[in-house]
Coordinates of C-alpha atoms in Angstrom, one line a residue:
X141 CA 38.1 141.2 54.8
X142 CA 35.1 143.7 55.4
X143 CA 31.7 142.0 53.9
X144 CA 29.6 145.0 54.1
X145 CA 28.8 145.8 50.2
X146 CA 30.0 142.6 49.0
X147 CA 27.1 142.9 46.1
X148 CA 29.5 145.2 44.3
X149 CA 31.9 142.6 43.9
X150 CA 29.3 139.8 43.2
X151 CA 28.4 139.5 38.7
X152 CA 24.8 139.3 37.9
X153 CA 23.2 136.5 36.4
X154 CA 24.8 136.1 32.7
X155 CA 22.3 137.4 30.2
X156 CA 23.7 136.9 26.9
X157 CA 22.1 135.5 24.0
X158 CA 18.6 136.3 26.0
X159 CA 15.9 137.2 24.0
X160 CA 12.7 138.7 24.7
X161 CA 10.6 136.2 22.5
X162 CA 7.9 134.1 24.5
X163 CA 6.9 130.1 23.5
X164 CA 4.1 129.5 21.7
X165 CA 1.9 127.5 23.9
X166 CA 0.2 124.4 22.2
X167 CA -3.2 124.1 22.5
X168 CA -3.1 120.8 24.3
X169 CA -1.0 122.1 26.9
X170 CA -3.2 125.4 27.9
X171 CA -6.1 121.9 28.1
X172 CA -3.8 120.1 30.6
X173 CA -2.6 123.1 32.6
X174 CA -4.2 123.5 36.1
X175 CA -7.4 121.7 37.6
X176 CA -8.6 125.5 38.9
X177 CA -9.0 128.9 37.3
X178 CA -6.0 130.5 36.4
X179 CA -5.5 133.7 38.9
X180 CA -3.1 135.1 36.4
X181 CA -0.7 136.4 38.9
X182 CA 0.5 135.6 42.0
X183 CA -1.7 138.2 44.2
X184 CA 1.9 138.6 46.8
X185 CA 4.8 137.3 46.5
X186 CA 6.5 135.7 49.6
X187 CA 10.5 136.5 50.1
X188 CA 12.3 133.0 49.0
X189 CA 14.8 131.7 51.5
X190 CA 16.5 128.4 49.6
X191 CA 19.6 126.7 49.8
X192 CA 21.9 123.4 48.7
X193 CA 23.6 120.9 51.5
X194 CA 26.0 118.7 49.2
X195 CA 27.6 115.5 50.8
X196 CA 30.7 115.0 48.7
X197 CA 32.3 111.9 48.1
X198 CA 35.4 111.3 49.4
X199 CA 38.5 108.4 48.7
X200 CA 41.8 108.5 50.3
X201 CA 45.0 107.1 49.5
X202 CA 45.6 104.0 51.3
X203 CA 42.1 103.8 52.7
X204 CA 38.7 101.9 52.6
X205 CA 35.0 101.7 53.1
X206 CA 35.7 101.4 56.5
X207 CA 37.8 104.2 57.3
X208 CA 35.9 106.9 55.6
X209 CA 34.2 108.2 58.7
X210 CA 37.3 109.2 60.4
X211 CA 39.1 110.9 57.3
X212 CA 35.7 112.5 56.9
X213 CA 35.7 114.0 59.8
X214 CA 39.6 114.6 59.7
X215 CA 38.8 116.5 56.6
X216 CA 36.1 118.6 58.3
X217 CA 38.2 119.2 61.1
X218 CA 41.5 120.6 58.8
X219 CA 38.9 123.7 58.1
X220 CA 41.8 126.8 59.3
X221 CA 39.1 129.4 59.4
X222 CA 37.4 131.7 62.2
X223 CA 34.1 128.5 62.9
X224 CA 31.9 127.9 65.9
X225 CA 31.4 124.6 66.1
X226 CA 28.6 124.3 68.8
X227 CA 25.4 123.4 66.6
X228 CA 22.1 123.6 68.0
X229 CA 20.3 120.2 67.7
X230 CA 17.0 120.9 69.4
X231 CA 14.1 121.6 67.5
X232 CA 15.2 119.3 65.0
X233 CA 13.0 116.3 64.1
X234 CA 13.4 114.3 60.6
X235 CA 10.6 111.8 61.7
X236 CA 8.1 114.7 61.7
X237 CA 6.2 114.5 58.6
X238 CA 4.4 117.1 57.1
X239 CA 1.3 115.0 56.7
X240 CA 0.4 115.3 60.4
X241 CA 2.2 112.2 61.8
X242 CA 5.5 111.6 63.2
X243 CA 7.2 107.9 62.0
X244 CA 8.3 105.9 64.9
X245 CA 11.9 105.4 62.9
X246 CA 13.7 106.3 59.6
X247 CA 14.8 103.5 57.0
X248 CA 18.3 102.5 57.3
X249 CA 20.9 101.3 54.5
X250 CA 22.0 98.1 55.3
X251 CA 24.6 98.8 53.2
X252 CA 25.7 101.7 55.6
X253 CA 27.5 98.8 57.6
X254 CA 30.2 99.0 55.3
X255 CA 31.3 102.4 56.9
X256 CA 31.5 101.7 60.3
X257 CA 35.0 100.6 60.8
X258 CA 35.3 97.5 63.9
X259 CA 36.5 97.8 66.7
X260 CA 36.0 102.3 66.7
X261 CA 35.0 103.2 69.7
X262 CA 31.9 105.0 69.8
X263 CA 31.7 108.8 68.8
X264 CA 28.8 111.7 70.0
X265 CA 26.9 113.1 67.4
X266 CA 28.4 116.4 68.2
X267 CA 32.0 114.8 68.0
X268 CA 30.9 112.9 64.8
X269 CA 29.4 115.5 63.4
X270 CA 32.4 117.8 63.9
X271 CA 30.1 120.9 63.4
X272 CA 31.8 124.1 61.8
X273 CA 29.7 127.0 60.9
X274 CA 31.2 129.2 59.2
X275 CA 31.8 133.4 58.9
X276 CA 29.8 133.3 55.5
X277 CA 26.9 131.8 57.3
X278 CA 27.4 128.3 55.9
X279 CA 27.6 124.8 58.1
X280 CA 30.2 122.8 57.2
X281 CA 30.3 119.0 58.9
X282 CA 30.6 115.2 58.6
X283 CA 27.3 113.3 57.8
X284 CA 28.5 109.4 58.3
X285 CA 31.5 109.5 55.9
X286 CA 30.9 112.2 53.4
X287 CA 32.1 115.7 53.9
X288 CA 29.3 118.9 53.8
X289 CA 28.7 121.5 53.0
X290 CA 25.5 123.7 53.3
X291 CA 24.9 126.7 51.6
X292 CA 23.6 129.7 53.9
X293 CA 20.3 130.8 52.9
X294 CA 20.2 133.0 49.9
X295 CA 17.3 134.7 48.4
X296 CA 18.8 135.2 44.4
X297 CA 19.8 132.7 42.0
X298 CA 23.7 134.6 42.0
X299 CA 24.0 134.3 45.4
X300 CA 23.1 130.6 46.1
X301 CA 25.3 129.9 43.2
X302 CA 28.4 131.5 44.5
X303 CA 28.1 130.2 47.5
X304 CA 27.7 126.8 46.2
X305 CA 31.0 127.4 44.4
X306 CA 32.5 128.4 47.5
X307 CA 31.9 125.3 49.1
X308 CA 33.8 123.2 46.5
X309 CA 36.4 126.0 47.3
X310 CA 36.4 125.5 50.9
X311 CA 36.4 122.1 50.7
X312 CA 39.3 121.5 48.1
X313 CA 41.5 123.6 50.9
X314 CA 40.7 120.7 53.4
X315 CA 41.0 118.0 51.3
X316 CA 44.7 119.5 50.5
X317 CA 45.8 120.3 53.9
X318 CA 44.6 116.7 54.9
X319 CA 46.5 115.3 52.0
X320 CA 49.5 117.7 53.4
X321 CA 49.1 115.7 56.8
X322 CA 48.9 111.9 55.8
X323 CA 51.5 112.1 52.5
X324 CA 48.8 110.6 50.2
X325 CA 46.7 111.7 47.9
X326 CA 42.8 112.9 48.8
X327 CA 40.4 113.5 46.4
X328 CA 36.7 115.3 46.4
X329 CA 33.7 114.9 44.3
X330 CA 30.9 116.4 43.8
X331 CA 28.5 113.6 42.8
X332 CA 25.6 111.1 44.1
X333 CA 27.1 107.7 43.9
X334 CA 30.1 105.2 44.2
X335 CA 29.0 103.3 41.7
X336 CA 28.8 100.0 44.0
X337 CA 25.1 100.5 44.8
X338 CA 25.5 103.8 47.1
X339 CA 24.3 106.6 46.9
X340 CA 24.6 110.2 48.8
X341 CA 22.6 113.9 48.7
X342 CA 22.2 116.8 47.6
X343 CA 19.8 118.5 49.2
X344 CA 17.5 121.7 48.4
X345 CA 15.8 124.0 50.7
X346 CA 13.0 125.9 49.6
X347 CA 11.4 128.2 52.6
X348 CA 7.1 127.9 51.7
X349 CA 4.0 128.8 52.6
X350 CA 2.5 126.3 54.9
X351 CA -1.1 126.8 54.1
X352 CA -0.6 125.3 50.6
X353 CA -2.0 121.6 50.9
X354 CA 0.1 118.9 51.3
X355 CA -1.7 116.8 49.0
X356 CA -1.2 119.5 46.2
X357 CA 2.1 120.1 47.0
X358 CA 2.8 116.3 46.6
X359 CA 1.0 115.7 43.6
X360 CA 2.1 118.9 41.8
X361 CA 5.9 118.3 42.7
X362 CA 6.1 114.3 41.3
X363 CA 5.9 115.0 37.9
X364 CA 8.0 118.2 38.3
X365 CA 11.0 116.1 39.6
X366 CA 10.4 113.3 37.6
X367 CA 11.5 115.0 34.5
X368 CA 13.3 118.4 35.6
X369 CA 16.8 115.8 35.2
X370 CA 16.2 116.5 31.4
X371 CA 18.0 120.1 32.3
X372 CA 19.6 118.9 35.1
X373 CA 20.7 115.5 35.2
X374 CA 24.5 115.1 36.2
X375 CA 24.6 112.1 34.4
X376 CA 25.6 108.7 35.2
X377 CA 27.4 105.6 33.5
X378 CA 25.2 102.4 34.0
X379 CA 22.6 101.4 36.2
X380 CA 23.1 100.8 39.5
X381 CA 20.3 99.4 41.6
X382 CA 18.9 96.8 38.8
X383 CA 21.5 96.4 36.9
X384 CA 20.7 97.0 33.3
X385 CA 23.7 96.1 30.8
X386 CA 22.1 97.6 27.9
X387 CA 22.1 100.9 29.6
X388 CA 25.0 102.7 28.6
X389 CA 24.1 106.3 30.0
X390 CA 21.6 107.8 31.7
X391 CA 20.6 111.4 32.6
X392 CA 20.7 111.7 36.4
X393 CA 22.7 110.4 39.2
X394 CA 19.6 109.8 41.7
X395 CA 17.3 108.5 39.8
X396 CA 18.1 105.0 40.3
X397 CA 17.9 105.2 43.9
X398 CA 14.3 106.8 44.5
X399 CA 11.5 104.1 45.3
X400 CA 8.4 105.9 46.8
X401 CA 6.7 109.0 45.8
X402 CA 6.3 110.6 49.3
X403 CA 7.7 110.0 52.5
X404 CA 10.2 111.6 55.2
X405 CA 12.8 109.4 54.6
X406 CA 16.5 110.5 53.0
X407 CA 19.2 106.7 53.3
X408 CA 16.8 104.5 51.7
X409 CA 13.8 104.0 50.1
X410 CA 13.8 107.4 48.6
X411 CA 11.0 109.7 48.0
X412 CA 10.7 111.9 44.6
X413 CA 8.6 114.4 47.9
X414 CA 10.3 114.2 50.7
X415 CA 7.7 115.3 53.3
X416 CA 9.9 116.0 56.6
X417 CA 8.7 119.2 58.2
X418 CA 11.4 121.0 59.8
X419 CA 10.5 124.8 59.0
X420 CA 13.7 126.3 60.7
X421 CA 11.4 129.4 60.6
X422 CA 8.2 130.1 62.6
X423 CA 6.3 126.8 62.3
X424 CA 3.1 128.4 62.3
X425 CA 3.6 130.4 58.9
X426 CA 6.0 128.1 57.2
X427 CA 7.4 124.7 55.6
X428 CA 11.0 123.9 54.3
X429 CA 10.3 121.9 51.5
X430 CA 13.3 119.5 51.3
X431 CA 14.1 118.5 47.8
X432 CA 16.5 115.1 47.9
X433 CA 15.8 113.6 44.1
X434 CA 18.4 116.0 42.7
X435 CA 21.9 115.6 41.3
X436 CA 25.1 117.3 42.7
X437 CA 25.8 119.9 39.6
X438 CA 28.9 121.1 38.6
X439 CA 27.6 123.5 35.9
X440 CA 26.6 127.0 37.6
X441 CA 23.9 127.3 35.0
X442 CA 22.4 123.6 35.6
X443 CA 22.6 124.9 39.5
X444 CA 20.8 127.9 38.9
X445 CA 17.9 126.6 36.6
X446 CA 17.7 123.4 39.2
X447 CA 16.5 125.9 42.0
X448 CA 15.4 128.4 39.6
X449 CA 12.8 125.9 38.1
X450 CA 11.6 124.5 41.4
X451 CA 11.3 128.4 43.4
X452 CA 9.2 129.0 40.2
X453 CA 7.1 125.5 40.4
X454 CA 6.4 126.3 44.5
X455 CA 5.4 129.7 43.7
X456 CA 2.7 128.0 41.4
X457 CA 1.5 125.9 43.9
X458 CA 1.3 128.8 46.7
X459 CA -0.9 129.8 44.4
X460 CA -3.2 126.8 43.8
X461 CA -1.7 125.8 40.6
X462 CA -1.9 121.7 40.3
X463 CA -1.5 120.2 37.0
X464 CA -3.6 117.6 35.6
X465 CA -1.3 115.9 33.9
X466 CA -0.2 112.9 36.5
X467 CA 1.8 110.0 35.6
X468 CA 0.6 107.1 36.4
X469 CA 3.9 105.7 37.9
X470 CA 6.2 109.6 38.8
X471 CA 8.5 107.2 40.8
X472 CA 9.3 104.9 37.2
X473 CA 8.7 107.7 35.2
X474 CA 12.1 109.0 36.9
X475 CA 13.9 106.0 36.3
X476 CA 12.3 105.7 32.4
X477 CA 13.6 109.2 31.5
X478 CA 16.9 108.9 33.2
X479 CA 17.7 105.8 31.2
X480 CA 16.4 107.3 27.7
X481 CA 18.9 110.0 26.7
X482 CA 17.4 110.4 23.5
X483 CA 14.6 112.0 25.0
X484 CA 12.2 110.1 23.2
X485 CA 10.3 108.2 25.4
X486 CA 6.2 108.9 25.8
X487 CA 4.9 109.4 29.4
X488 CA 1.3 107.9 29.7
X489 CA -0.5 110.4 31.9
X490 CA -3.9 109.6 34.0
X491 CA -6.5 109.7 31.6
X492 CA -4.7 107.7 29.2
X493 CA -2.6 111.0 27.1
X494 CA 0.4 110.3 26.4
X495 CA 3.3 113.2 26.5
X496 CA 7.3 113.5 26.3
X497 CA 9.2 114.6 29.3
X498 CA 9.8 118.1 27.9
X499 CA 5.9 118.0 26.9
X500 CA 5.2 117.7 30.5
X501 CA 8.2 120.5 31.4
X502 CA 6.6 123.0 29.5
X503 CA 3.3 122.6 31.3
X504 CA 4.8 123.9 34.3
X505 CA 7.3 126.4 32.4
X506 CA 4.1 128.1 30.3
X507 CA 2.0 128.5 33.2
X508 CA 4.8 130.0 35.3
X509 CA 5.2 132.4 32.3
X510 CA 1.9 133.2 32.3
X511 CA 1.4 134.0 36.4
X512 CA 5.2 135.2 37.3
X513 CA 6.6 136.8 34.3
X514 CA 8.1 140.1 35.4
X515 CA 7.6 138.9 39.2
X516 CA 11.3 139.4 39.6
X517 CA 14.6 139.4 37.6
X518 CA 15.4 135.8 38.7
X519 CA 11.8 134.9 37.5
X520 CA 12.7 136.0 34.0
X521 CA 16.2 135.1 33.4
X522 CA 15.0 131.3 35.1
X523 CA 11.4 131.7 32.8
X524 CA 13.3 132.7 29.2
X525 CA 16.3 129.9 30.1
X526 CA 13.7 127.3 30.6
X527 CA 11.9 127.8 27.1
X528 CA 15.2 127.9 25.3
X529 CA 16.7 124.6 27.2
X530 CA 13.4 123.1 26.4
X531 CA 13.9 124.3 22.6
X532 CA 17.0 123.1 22.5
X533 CA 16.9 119.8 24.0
X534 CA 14.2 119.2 21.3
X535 CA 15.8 119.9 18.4
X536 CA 19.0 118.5 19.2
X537 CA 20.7 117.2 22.9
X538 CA 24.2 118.4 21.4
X539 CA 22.7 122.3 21.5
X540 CA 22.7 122.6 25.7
X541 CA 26.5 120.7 26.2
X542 CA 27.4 124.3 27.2
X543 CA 25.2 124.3 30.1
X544 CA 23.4 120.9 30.6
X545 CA 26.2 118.7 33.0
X546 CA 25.0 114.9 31.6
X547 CA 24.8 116.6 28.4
X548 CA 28.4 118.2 28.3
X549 CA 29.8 115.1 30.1
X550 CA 27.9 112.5 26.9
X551 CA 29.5 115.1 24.3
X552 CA 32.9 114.2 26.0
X553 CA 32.7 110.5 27.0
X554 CA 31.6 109.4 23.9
X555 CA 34.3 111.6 22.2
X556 CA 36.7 109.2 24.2
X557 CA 35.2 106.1 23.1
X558 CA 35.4 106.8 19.5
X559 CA 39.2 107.8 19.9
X560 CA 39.9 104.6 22.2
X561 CA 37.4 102.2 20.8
X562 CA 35.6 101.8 23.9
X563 CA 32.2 101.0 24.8
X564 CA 30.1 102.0 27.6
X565 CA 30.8 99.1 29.3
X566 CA 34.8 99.6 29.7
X567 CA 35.6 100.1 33.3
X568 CA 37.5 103.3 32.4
X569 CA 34.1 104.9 31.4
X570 CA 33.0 105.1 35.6
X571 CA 36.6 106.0 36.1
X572 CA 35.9 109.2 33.5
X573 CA 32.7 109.8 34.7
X574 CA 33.8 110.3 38.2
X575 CA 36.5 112.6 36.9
X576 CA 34.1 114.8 35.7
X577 CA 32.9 115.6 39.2
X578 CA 36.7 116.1 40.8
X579 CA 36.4 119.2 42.6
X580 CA 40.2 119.9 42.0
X581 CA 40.5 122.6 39.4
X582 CA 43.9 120.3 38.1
X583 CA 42.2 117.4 37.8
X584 CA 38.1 117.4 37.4
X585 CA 37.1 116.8 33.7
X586 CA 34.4 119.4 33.9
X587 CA 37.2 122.2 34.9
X588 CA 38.7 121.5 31.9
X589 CA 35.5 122.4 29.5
X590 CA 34.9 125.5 32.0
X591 CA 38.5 126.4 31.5
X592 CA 38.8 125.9 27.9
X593 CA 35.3 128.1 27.8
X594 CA 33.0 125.2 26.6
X595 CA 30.3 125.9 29.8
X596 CA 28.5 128.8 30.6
X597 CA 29.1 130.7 33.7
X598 CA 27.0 132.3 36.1
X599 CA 29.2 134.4 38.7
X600 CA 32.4 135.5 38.5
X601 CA 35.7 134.1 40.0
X602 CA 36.0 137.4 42.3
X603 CA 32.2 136.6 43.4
X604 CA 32.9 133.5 44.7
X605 CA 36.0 134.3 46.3
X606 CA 34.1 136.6 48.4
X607 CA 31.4 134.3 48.9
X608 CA 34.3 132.0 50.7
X609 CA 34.3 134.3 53.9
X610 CA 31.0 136.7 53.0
X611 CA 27.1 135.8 54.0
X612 CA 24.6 137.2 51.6
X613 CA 23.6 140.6 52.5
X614 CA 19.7 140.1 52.3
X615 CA 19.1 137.1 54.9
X616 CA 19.7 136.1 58.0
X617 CA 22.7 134.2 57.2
X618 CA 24.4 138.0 57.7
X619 CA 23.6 138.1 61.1
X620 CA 24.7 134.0 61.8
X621 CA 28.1 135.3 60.2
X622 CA 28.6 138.5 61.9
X623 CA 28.4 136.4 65.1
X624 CA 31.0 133.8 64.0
X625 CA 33.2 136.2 63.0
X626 CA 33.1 138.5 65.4
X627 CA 32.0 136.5 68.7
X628 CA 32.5 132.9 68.1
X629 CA 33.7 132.6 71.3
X630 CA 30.6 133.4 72.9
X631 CA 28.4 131.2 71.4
X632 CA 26.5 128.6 73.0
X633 CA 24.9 127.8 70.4
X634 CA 23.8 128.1 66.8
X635 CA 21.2 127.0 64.2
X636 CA 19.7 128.1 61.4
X637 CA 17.1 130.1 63.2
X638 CA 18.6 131.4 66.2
X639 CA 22.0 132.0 68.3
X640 CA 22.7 131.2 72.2
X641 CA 25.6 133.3 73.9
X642 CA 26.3 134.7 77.2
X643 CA 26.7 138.5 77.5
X644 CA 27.4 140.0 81.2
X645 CA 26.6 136.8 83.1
X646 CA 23.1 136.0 81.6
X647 CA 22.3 133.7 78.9
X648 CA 20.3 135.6 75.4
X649 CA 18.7 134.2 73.0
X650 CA 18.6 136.0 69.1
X651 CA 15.6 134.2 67.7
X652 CA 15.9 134.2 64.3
X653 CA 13.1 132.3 63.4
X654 CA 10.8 135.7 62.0
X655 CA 13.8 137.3 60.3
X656 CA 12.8 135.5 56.6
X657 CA 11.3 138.6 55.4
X658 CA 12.5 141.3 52.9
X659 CA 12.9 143.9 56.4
X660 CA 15.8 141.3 57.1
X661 CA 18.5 143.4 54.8
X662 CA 17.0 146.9 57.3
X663 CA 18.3 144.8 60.5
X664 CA 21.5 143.9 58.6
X665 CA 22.4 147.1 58.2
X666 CA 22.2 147.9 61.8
X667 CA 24.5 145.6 62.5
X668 CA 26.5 146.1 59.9
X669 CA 27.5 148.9 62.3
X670 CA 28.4 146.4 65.3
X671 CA 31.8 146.0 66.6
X672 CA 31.3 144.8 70.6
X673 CA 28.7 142.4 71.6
X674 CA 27.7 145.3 73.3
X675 CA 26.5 146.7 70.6
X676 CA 25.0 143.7 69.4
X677 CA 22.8 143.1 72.3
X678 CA 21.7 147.1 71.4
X679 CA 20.5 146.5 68.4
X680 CA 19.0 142.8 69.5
X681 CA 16.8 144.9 72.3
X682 CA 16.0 147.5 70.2
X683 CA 14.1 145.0 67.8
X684 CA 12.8 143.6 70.6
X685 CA 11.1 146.7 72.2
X686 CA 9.5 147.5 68.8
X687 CA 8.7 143.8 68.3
X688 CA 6.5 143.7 71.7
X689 CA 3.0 145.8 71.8
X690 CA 2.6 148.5 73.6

């Protein structure tokens, strides 16, 4: 299957019912907005590299805690596809913080124990890992018991969102042929818990500016994260960490299980700001800014406005933008607005004010509008999608159950306890809730309101069929797949910012670490052209004579 002009087969972003009305901001808000002059718009705007890694959970016929490293990695490992699956490790770093220090070690799980079966014998990390990186530029591996999947960068919201959809896709083909091998039944979700006090990610990647400060970008992103679960929550039955009773629902999946407002850590104690700084671009120019307090969505919408929202909210603070409405607690604030589904709770700000959680979305949404509308086509579907959720969720939850997941999964749960005289409390209601995330077409509750036309779409099937086997054509993920499927036996090595392989006896390098730019799609197209590694190493020296001064 040739990938060159795949954006033909990709959909655009779904614009119906979009209207070209703007909010009306409240007076109060254009008080709170930003602690420095407004610059009105963004003065350049920096090409946007971002992506998802989702760990899925996985249970297996037959099988326990304790066995769920090996059928992880059993799963990985029934991937059929072209792969290379030698990952480069160096560079890499999760101590390194972006504050300037490095952390002697990471926090641990204790409850991790559970999934290291007795009497194993020890794996590598590269045999553990069981890296495959795949022809559309995606890495696909075992991270201690969970399959995933990471997206290849993308640059638009219609990209990253078929290529998230291709991962469940790629996945669910694993999960069967593994069910194929063993005779038993293997099942995939897409979700952040198990319900027993564990929880795993799902990641975002947002390429940045490193000049912005880090104590901006902290205290600028807290509140952001803290309440962007009103649009896109997963939703969750129960409480998990302090056990609650007399929550029923709540909005988001993670909330429960962040505890700090900034640190590197990702197994335990939690940060809303995760602050590792691992760039996987040129260090000197950039940050990744590594979003963990999100939920796993299986609404294309909720995963496009869940990026969409945040791209937007960096952009702001590129450009100096840091509100001054601070909660006094962001970390409980999380925890208060996941556990109030009415929407109705007050957030006391610093300064004693007092606001809602969609009171302190639309600060960032109307000063977004203000600096970035017309920026790009992403920037105003995301801008116009954001006031109407916001509209919506005010005058009614019921109004966003065609887009919103913990919204559309509520609508249906508590359809069933009506009809079967439940409560939230039942132990079917977990079992229902985690049938809402089954990645299986067949069998996942929220395939059945896609199917049945009840949530909005984003791409089309066709797009993320091609997105199975496809990179994006804008980003370097082109050139990561080109290589896989064309010289996957060569390769030494490969990352996310550069490829090792041997051509004619000598060992090259493609650095990839400057190639997040908008020339990136000119260089695709040369290779686009490339059918030997010959011809690859051409076009490699060609950059790099142009690249060196004369």
């Amino acid at each position: 299957m040739t990938c060159v002009g795949r954006d033909a087969a990709a959909a655009s972003l779904d614009v119906t019912n979009f209207g070209a009305e703007s909010i009306q901001v409240r007076a109060e808000h254009n008080r709170l907005l930003h602690t420095s002059p407004s610059r009105g718009t963004l003065l350049s705007i920096m090409a946007r590299l971002f992506g998802i890694e989702t760990e899925y959970g996985i249970a297996v016929e037959g099988k326990g805690a304790g066995d769920l490293i090996q059928e992880s990695i059993a799963l990985v490992r029934s991937y059929r596809g072209r792969f290379a699956d030698r990952w480069n490790y160096r560079g890499e770093d999760s101590r390194r913080d972006m504050r300037g220090f490095t952390v002697e070690r990471l926090s641990t799980n204790p409850d991790d124990a559970q999934f290291d079966l007795a009497g194993t014998p020890k794996m590598g990390h590269a045999e553990e890992r069981s890296d495959r990186v795949l022809p559309n530029g995606a890495r696909l591996y075992n991270d201690h018991g969970h399959p995933e999947y990471a997206t290849p960068e993308c640059c638009t919201l219609q990209d990253l969102v078929a290529h998230d959809r291709a991962g469940e896709r790629i996945l669910l083909e694993c999960a069967e042929r593994r069910a194929e091998e063993i005779k038993g039944e293997v099942h995939l979700y897409k979700n952040n818990t198990d319900y027993h006090g564990a929880s795993y990610g799902t990641h975002e990647c947002y390429l940045m500016n490193r000049e912005a400060p880090t104590d901006t970008l902290i205290r600028a992103l807290a509140p952001f994260l803290a309440t962007r679960q009103i649009f896109a929550g997963a939703g969750k039955v129960g409480v998990e960490v302090d056990r609650r009773p007399e929550v029923g629902f709540q909005l988001s999946q993670r909330a429960d299980f962040m505890s700090v407002v900034a640190s590197v850590d990702t197994l335990h104690n939690r940060p809303l700001v995760n602050t590792r700084d691992e760039p996987h671009a040129s260090p000197t120019k950039y940050r990744r800014l590594h979003v963990i307090a999100g939920d796993a969505n299986m609404s294309e919408w909720a995963t496009a406005m869940k990026v969409g929202t945040t791209e937007l909210t960096v952009r702001l603070i590129e450009d100096g933008f840091c509100p001054k409405v601070y909660p006094k607690d962001p970390v409980a604030l999380a925890k208060s607005v996941s556990r109030e589904p009415s929407l109705g709770g007050c957030i006391e700000v610093e300064g004693g004010q007092r606001l809602s959680a969609i009171e302190l979305q639309r600060v960032y949404a109307a000063e977004a509008r203000v600096r970035l509308a017309g920026s790009s086509a992403d920037a105003d579907w995301t801008l116009d999608e954001w006031d109407r959720v916001l509209d919506d969720l005010e005058t009614d939850w019921t109004l966003v159950a065609d887009r919103v997941d913990w919204a559309a999964k509520r609508m249906l749960l508590e359809q069933f306890m009506k009809a079967e005289s439940l409560t939230w409390q039942s132990p079917m209601m977990q079992s229902l809730d985690l049938a809402y995330h089954d990645i299986d077409p067949s069998a996942g509750l929220y395939y059945g309101l896609e199917q049945s036309g009840g949530m909005r779409r984003i791409v089309t099937d066709e797009a993320v069929a091609s997105a199975r086997t496809c990179p994006p054509q804008n980003t370097r993920a082109f050139l990561r797949g080109l290589f896989v499927r064309q010289f996957a036996e060569e390769i030494h090595s490969v990352g996310w910012n550069g490829i090792s392989f041997r051509y004619e006896g000598e060992d090259w390098l493609f650095d990839m670490n400057p190639l997040v730019g908008e020339d990136v799609a000119a260089l695709n197209e040369k290779f686009a052209g490339v059918e030997t590694l010959a011809d690859a190493v051409r076009v490699i020296r060609s950059r790099r004579a142009q690249a060196s001064p004369a």
